[in-house]
PDB file of C-alpha atoms in Angstrom:
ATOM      1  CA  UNK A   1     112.854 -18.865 147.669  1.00 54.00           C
ATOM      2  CA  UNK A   2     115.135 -21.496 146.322  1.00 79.00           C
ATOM      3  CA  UNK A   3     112.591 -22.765 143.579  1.00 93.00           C
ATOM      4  CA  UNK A   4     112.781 -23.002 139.831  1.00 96.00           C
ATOM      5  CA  UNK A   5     112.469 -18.862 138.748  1.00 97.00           C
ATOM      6  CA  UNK A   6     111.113 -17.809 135.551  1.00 98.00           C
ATOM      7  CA  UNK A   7     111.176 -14.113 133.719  1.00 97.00           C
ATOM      8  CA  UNK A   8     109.152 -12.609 132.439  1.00 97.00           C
ATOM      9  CA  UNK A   9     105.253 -14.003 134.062  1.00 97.00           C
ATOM     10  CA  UNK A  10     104.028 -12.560 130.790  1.00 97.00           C
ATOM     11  CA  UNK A  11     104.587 -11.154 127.239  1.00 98.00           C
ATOM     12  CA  UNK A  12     102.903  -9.898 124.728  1.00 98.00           C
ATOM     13  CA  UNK A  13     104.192  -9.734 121.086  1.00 98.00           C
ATOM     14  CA  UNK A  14     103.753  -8.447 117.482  1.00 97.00           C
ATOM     15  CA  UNK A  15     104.013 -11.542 114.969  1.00 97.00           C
ATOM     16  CA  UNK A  16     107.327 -11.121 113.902  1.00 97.00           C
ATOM     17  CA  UNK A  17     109.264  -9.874 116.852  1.00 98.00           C
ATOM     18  CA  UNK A  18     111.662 -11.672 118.867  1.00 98.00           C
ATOM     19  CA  UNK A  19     111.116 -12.952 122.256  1.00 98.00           C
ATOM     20  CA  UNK A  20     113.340 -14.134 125.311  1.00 98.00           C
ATOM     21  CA  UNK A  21     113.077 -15.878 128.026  1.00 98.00           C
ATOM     22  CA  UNK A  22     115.073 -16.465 130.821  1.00 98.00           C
ATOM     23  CA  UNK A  23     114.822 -19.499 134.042  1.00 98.00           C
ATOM     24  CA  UNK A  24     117.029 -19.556 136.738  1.00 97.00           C
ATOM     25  CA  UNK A  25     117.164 -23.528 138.309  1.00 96.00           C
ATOM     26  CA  UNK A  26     117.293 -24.428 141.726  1.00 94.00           C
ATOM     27  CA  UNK A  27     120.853 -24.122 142.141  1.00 90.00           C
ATOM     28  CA  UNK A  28     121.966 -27.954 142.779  1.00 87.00           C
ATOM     29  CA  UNK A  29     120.570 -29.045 139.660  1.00 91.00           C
ATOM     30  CA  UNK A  30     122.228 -30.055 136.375  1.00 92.00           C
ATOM     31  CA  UNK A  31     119.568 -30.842 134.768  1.00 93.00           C
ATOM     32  CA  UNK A  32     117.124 -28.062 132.988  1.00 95.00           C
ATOM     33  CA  UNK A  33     114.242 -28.713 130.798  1.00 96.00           C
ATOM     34  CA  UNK A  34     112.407 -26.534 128.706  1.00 97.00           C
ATOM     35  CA  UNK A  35     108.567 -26.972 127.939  1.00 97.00           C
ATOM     36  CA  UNK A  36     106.030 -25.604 126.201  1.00 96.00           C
ATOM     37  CA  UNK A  37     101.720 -25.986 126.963  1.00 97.00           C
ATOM     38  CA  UNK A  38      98.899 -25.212 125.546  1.00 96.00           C
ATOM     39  CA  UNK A  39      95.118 -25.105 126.500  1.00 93.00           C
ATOM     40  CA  UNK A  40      94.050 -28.581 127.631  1.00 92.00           C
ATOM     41  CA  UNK A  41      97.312 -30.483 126.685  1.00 95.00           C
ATOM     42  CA  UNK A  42     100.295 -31.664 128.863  1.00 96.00           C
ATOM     43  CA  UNK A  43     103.565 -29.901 128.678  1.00 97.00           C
ATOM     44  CA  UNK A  44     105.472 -30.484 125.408  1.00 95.00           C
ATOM     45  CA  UNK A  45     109.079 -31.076 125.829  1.00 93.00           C
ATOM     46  CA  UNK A  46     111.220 -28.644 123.748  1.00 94.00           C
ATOM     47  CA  UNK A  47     114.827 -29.446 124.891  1.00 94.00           C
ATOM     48  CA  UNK A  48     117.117 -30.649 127.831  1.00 93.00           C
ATOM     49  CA  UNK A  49     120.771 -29.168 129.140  1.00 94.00           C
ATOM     50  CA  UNK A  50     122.939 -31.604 131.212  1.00 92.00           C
ATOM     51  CA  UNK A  51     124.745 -27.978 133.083  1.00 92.00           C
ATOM     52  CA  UNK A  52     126.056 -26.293 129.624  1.00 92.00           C
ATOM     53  CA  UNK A  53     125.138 -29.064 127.215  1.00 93.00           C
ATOM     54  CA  UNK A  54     122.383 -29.242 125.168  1.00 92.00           C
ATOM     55  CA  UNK A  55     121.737 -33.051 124.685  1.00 90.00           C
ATOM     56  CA  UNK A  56     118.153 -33.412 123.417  1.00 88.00           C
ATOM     57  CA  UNK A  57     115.981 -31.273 121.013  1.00 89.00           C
ATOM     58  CA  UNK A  58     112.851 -32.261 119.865  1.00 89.00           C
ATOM     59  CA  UNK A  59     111.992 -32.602 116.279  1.00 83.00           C
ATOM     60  CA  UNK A  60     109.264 -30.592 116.789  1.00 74.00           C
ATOM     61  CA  UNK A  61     111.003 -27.112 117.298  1.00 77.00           C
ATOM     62  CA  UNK A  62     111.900 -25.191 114.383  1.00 79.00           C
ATOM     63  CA  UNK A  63     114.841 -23.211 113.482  1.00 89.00           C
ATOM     64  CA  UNK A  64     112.768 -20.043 115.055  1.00 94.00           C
ATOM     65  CA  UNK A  65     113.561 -21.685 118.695  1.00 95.00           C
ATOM     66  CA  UNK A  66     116.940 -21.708 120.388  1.00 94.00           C
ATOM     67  CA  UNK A  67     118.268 -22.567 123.972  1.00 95.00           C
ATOM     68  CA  UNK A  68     121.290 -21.672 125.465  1.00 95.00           C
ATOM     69  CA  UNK A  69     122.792 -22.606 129.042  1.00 95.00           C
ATOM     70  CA  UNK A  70     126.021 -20.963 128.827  1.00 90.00           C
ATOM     71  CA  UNK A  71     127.549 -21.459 132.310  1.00 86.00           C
ATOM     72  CA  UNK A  72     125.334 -24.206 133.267  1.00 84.00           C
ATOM     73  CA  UNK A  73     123.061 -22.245 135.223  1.00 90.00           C
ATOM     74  CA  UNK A  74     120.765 -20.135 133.905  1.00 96.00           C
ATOM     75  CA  UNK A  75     119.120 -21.070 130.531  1.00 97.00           C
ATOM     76  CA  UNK A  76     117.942 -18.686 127.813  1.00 97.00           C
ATOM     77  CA  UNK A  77     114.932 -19.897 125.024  1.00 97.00           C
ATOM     78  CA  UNK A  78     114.602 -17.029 121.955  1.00 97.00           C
ATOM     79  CA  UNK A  79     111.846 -17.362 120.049  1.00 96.00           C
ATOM     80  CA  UNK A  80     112.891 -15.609 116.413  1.00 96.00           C
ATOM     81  CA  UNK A  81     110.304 -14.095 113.910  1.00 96.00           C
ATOM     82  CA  UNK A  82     107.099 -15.176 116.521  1.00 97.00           C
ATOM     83  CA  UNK A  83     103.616 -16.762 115.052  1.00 96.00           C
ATOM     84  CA  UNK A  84     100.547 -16.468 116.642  1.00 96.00           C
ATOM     85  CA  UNK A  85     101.159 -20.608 116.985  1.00 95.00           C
ATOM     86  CA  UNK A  86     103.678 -19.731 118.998  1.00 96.00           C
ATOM     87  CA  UNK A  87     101.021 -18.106 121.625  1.00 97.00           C
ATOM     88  CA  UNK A  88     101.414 -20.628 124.509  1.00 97.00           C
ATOM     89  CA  UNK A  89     102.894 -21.185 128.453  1.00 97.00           C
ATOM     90  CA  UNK A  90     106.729 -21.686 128.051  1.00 98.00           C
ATOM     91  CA  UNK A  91     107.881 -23.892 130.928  1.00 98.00           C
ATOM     92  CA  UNK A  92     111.332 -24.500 132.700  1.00 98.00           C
ATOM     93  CA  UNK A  93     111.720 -27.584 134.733  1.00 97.00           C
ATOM     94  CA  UNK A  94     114.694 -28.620 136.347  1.00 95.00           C
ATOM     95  CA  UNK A  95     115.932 -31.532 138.301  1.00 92.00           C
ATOM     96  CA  UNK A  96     118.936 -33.248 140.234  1.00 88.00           C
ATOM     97  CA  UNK A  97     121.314 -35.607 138.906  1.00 81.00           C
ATOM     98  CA  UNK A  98     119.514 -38.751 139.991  1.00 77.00           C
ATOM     99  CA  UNK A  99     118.259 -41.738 137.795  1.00 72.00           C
ATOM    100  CA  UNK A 100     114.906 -41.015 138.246  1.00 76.00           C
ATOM    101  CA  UNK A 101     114.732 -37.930 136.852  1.00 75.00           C
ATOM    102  CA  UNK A 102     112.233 -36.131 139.014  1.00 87.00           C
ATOM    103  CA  UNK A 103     111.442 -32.532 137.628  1.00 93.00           C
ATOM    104  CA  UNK A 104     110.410 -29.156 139.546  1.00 94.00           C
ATOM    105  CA  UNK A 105     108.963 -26.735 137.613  1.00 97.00           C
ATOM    106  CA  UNK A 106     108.736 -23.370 137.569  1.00 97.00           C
ATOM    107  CA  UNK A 107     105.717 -20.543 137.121  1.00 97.00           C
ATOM    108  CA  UNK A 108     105.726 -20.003 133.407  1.00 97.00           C
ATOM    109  CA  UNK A 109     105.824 -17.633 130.877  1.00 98.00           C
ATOM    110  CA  UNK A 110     102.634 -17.172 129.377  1.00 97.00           C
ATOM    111  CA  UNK A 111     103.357 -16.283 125.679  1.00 98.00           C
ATOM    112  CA  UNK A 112     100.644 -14.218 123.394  1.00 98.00           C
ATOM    113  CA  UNK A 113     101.597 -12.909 119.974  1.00 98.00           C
ATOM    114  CA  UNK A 114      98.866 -11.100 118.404  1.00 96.00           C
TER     115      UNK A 114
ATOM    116  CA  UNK B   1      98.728 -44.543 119.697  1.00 66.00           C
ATOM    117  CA  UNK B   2      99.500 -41.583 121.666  1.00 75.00           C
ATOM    118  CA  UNK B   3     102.699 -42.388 124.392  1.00 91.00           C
ATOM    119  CA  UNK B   4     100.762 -41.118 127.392  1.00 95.00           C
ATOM    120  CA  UNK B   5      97.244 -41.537 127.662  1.00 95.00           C
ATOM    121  CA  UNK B   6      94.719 -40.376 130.105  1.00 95.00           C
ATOM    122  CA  UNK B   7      91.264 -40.184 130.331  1.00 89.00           C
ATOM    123  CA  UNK B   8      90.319 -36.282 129.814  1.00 86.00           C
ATOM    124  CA  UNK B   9      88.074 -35.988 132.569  1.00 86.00           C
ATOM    125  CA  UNK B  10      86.462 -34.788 134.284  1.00 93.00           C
ATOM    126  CA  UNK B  11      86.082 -37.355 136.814  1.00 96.00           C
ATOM    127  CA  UNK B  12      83.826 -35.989 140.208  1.00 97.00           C
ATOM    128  CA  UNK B  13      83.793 -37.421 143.400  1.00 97.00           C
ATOM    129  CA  UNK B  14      82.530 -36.333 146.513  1.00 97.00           C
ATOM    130  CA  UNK B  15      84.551 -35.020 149.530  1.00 97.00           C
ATOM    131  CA  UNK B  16      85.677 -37.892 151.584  1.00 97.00           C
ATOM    132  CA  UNK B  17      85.807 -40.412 148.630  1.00 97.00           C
ATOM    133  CA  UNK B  18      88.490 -42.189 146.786  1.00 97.00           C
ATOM    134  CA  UNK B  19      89.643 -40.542 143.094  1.00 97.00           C
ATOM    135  CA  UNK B  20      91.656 -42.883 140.985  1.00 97.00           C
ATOM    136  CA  UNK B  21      93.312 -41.951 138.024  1.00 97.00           C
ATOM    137  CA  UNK B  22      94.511 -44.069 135.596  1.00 96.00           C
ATOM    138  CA  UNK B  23      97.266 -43.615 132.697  1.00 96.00           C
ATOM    139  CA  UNK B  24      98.721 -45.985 129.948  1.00 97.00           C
ATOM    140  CA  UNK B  25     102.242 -45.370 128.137  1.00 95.00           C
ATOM    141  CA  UNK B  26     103.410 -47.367 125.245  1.00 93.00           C
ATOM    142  CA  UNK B  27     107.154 -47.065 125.231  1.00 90.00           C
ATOM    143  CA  UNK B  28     107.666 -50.626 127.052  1.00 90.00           C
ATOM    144  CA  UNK B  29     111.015 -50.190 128.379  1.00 88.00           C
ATOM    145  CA  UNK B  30     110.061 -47.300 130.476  1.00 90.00           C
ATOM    146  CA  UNK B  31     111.899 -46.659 133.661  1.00 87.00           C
ATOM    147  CA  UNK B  32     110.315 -43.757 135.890  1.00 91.00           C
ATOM    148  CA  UNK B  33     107.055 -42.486 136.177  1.00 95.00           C
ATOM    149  CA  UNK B  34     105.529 -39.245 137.490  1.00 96.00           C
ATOM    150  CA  UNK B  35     102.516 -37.823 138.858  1.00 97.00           C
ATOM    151  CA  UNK B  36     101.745 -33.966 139.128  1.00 97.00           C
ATOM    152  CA  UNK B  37      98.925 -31.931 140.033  1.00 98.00           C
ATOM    153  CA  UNK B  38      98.420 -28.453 137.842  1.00 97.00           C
ATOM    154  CA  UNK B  39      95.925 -25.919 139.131  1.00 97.00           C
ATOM    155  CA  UNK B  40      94.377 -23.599 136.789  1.00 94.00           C
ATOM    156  CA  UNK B  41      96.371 -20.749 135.549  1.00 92.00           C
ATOM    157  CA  UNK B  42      99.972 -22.772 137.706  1.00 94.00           C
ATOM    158  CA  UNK B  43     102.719 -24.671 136.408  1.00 96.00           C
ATOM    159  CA  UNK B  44     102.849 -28.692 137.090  1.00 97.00           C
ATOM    160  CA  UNK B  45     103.458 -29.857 140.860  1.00 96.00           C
ATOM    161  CA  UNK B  46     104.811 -32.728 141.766  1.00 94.00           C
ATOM    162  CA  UNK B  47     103.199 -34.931 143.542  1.00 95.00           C
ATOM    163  CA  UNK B  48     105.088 -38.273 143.688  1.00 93.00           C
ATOM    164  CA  UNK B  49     107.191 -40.967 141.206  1.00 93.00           C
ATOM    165  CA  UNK B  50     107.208 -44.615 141.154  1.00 95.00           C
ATOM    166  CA  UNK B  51     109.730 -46.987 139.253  1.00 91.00           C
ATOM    167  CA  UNK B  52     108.776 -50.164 140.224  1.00 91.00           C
ATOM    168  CA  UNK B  53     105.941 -52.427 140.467  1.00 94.00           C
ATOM    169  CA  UNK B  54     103.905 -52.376 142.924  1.00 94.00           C
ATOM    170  CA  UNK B  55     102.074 -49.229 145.027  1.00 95.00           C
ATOM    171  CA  UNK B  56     103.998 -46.219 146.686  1.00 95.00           C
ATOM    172  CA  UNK B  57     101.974 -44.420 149.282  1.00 96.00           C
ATOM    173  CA  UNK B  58     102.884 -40.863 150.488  1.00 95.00           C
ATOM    174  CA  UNK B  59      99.914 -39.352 152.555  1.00 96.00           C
ATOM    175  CA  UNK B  60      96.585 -39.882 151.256  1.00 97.00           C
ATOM    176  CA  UNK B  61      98.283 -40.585 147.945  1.00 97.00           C
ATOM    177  CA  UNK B  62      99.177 -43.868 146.442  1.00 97.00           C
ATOM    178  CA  UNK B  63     100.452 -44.738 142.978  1.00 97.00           C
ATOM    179  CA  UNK B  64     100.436 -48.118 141.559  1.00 97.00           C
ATOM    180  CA  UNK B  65     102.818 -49.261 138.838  1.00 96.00           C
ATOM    181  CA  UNK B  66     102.355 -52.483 136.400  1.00 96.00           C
ATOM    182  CA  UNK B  67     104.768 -52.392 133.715  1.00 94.00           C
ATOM    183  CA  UNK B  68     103.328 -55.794 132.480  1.00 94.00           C
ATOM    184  CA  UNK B  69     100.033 -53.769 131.486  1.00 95.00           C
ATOM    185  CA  UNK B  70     101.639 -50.680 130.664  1.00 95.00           C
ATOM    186  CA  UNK B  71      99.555 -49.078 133.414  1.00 95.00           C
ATOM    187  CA  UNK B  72     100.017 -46.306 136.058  1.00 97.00           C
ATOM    188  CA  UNK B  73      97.410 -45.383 138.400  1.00 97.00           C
ATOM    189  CA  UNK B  74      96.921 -42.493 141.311  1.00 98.00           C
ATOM    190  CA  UNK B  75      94.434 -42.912 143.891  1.00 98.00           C
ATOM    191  CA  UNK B  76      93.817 -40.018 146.198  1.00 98.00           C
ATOM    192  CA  UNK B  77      92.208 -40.625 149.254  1.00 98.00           C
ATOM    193  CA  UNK B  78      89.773 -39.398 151.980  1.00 98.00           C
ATOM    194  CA  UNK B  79      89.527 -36.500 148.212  1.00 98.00           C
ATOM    195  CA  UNK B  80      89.041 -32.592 149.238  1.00 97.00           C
ATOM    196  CA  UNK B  81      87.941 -29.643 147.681  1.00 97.00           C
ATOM    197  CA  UNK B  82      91.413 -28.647 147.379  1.00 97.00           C
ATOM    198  CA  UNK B  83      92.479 -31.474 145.036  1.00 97.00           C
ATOM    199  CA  UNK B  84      90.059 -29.964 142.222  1.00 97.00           C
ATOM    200  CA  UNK B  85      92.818 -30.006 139.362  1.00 97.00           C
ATOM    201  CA  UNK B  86      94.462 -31.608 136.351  1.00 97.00           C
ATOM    202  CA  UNK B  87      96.103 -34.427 137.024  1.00 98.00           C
ATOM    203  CA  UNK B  88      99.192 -34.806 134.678  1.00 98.00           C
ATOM    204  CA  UNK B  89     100.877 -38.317 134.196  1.00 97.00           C
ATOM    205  CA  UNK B  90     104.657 -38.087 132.814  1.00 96.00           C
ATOM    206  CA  UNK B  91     106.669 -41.142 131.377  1.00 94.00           C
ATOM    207  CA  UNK B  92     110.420 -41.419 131.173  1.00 90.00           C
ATOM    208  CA  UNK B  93     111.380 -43.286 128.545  1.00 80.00           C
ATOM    209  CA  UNK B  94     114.206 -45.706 127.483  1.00 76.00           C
ATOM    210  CA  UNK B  95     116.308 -43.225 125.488  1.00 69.00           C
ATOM    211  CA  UNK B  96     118.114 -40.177 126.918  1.00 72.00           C
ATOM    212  CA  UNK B  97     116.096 -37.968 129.605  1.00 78.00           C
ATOM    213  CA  UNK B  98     113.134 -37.082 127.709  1.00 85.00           C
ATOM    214  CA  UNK B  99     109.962 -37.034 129.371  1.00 90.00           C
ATOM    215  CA  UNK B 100     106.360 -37.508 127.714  1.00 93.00           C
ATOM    216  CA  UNK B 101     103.400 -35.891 129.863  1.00 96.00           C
ATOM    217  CA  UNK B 102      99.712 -37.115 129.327  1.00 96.00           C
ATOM    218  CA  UNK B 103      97.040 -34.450 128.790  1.00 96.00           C
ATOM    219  CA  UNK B 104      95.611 -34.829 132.002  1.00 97.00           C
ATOM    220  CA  UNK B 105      92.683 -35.809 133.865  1.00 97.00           C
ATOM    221  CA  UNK B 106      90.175 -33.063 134.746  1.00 97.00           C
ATOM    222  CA  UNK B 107      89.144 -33.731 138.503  1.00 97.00           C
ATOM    223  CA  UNK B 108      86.594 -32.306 140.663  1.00 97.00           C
ATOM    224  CA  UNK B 109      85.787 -33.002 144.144  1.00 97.00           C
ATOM    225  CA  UNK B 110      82.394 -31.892 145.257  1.00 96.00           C
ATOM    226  CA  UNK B 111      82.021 -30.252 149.156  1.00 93.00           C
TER     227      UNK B 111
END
């Protein structure tokens, strides 16, 4: 399977604890996006790696939330001190190097802090 | 004004008809836009992109661009069973690669 990979499917937290995930892109892509959904809404973009650099961030994600790509493959998102807020489907998306930007996303990881 | 907007749904039609789905953005100077198809419990699919005016067919699927209007539609024809999902329209915008999804349109196509 050469797709976008996420781990884990799910998780289930304590408020408080610290999460992380991990996605693996489909390996001829620089590009790697991170997402987050809820119920009825479109996915929410958190951030965006060009291979090892992190070039956008949305205002939206607190100091809780950080994203690493460290060799420009794999990509890392820890969720610190979790909310129930936080409860949601974290999604990975990544794409080739092309101007249009096309994205492939991967299965999720469905999120629930009690 | 939210960026992406789409009509919640959900929009019915029977088997055999045409669906169209529409979407409006507000970010003028965008360059790329994407449709993708979501089943229930599944992460976004995508189905196709357009970037200039006009319509792009692939399959029974066509999408139809006018950046004058602001507009993006998806029509779906000769609609099965098996389309019954969300229908997610995404926007690239003018700055950097961000990209702003819709909420999506509920769709439902009766046997």
């Amino acid at each position: 399977d050469t797709g976008v990979s996420q781990d884990p499917r799910h998780k289930i937290t304590k408020r408080g604890q610290n999460v992380t995930f991990r996605c693996d892109p489909i390996s001829e892509h620089n590009r790697l996006y991170w997402y987050r959904q809820t119920l009825g809404q479109g996915p929410e973009f958190l951030t965006y790696f060009q291979n090892e650099a992190q070039l956008e961030k949305s205002r939206l994600l607190s100091d809780r939330f950080s994203a690493e790509r460290p060799k420009g493959s794999f990509s890392t998102l820890e969720i610190q001190r979790t909310e129930q807020g936080d409860s949601a489907m974290y999604l990975c998306a990544s794409s080739p190097d092309r101007v249009y930007n096309e994205q492939f996303f991967g299965p999720g990881t469905r999120l629930t802090v009690l | 004004q939210k960026e992406v907007e789409q009509n919640s749904g959900p929009l019915s039609v029977p088997e055999g008809a045409i669906a169209s789905l529409n979407c409006t953005y507000s970010d003028r100077g965008s360059q790329s836009f994407f449709w993708y198809r979501q089943y229930s419990g599944k992460s976004p699919e995508l189905i196709m992109f357009i970037y200039s005016n006009g319509d792009k067919e692939d399959g029974r699927f066509t999408a139809q661009l006018n950046k004058a209007s602001q507009y993006v539609s998806l029509l779906i024809r000769d609609s099965q069973p098996s389309d019954s999902a969300t229908y997610l329209c995404a926007v690239k915008g003018t700055g950097g690669f961000k990209t702003i999804f819709g909420a999506g349109t509920r769709l439902f196509v009766k046997a």
